[in-house]
Amino acid sequence: MGSRIGLARDHLVQAALELLEEGGIAALSTRRLAERLHVQSPALYWHVRNKDELLGLVADAICARMATPPSGLAPRARLERIAVEYRRVLMGHRDAPRLFAEQVPTGPCRMLLYEAAVSAFRDAGMPPGEAVSMASFFRHFLLGMILEEARQAHPPRLGAPSPTLALGIELSQLGDAATAYPNLREAAGTLAALKPDDLFRMGLDVLLDGMELRFLRAERT
Amino acid sequence: MGSRIGLARDHLVQAALELLEEGGIAALSTRRLAERLHVQSPALYWHVRNKDELLGLVADAICARMATPPSGLAPRARLERIAVEYRRVLMGHRDAPRLFAEQVPTGPCRMLLYEAAVSAFRDAGMPPGEAVSMASFFRHFLLGMILEEARQAHPPRLGAPSPTLALGIELSQLGDAATAYPNLREAAGTLAALKPDDLFRMGLDVLLDGMELRFLRAERT
DNA sequence: ACCTGAACACCGTTCAAGT
DNA sequence: ACCTGAACACCGTTCAAGT
């Protein structure tokens, strides 16, 4: 019956979340998950179609930890709350940014979040199709920033968490080839001073400003 | 000697590119690559540290197909040219968007492209650190749009390339649960009418408008 | 309804040994 | 300098069979 199956699936997802937290996305294999549940790995396939569906469920479970924005807020404020919450939760779970970027948001919770973003753009006066497009841009932009921040915070090789590691590029390892990239070289020093919070705020403002501007222009016609 | 090794590596990368084109990123395994080169798979590890380095080289080889923007253009026009070229080339190679999104841009060609973007922001009057941040936002935003467009164009299950497939979400499979997502539902029809070219242009304009606005504001102080 | 056993068809990588 | 042979430690998934 439906309730039993739901419980078993939740159990599965819970164990998968633990695996993710402990060893990252690479450690989240069907075989390891089965082992943790004291079961043979083929047993998983009764509860879940395949690994992809499992990852989707895990992503949705993480998404469930995000607070939905108060409905009284203005559209832009609502989008900002969504953004901050998105970042807070994703940065709080190991490899969650990668999981969200790789996985298409089909789960109910992620869809609801998407719907909330679209509704904000609709309330700002945009037509339906445009609102969905904007929500898509918004989502990808947030994921990009958060993915980058996560890479910075948890460098793959943690032997040297070099402070000059910047925005996806190891500026320190440029070496003598740095002459080919004068502008990157020039920024190497100042980049370490930028705080992640400020960077996120800056990107968010830039994008929302651009979106607002477009809306104002459309309104004037 | 260096030249020999360079040739062998190029040979490797060339074969990897073919594999990618034929079967996508999933088909690009070290063992298949070795087979194509009529060699045992451990042989690859003399030419390349590991698979990650190989993927980085493949990405850089794809990047090499992009034209660098004419240096005479104004900053914004240069960024637009970069964006259009980025999209053109990535959409032209199977799974290239995914490859670029997953792989940190460490190759010389990708670094040069990054450098070009940073230089445009510098020429627009931004300080070094901010220019690099903007280039990072710019890159991630482009990748997001292109990734989405690629998902639309080459749906994973090509059994039903349903026209209502939209922005990462199968609107058609909402079914009766659609009542929970009224705004998504509302947009389902109009989304199919949006042309990819226009969508890309719109997103690009929105972001660059936002960036321009920020710069104008900073200039006034 | 839920799980096991056995198997299939793969992976990336290492390392001593060959030439 | 460049490659092979053999091995290690894994993968996701299927399918008949058990209970």
mmCIF file of C-alpha atoms in Angstrom, chain A residues 74-76 78-80 82 113-139 142 204 207-212 214-215, chain B residues 183 186 202 206:
data_model
loop_
_atom_site.group_PDB
_atom_site.id
_atom_site.type_symbol
_atom_site.label_atom_id
_atom_site.label_comp_id
_atom_site.label_asym_id
_atom_site.label_seq_id
_atom_site.Cartn_x
_atom_site.Cartn_y
_atom_site.Cartn_z
ATOM 1 C CA ALA A 74 6.995 42.823 -2.480
ATOM 2 C CA PRO A 75 8.154 40.767 -5.499
ATOM 3 C CA ARG A 76 11.789 41.816 -5.350
ATOM 4 C CA ARG A 78 10.507 37.834 -2.079
ATOM 5 C CA LEU A 79 13.084 36.923 -4.701
ATOM 6 C CA GLU A 80 15.845 38.116 -2.408
ATOM 7 C CA ILE A 82 14.388 32.949 -1.910
ATOM 8 C CA LEU A 113 10.101 26.922 -5.087
ATOM 9 C CA TYR A 114 10.211 27.480 -8.827
ATOM 10 C CA GLU A 115 6.535 28.341 -8.761
ATOM 11 C CA ALA A 116 7.178 30.868 -5.992
ATOM 12 C CA ALA A 117 9.838 32.581 -8.099
ATOM 13 C CA VAL A 118 7.597 32.656 -11.159
ATOM 14 C CA SER A 119 4.768 34.081 -9.116
ATOM 15 C CA ALA A 120 7.056 36.890 -7.906
ATOM 16 C CA PHE A 121 7.886 37.803 -11.494
ATOM 17 C CA ARG A 122 4.205 37.598 -12.410
ATOM 18 C CA ASP A 123 3.337 39.912 -9.530
ATOM 19 C CA ALA A 124 6.000 42.292 -10.775
ATOM 20 C CA GLY A 125 3.923 42.569 -13.918
ATOM 21 C CA MET A 126 5.603 40.197 -16.330
ATOM 22 C CA PRO A 127 3.655 38.007 -18.762
ATOM 23 C CA PRO A 128 3.603 34.250 -18.020
ATOM 24 C CA GLY A 129 6.219 33.049 -20.485
ATOM 25 C CA GLU A 130 8.642 35.790 -19.608
ATOM 26 C CA ALA A 131 8.156 35.177 -15.893
ATOM 27 C CA VAL A 132 9.116 31.527 -16.282
ATOM 28 C CA SER A 133 12.159 32.467 -18.353
ATOM 29 C CA MET A 134 13.224 34.952 -15.701
ATOM 30 C CA ALA A 135 12.804 32.333 -12.999
ATOM 31 C CA SER A 136 14.996 30.012 -15.033
ATOM 32 C CA PHE A 137 17.685 32.681 -15.379
ATOM 33 C CA PHE A 138 17.358 33.443 -11.715
ATOM 34 C CA ARG A 139 17.798 29.819 -10.708
ATOM 35 C CA LEU A 142 22.038 31.536 -8.122
ATOM 36 C CA LEU A 204 22.032 39.234 -6.748
ATOM 37 C CA LEU A 207 20.767 40.550 -11.798
ATOM 38 C CA LEU A 208 17.629 41.861 -10.103
ATOM 39 C CA ASP A 209 18.488 45.394 -11.207
ATOM 40 C CA GLY A 210 18.702 44.180 -14.766
ATOM 41 C CA MET A 211 15.399 42.371 -14.497
ATOM 42 C CA GLU A 212 13.708 45.352 -12.890
ATOM 43 C CA ARG A 214 13.561 45.438 -18.268
ATOM 44 C CA PHE A 215 10.216 45.461 -16.570
ATOM 45 C CA ASN B 183 1.828 30.053 -12.613
ATOM 46 C CA GLU B 186 -0.407 29.210 -16.976
ATOM 47 C CA MET B 202 16.833 38.543 -23.519
ATOM 48 C CA VAL B 206 19.047 41.654 -18.707
#
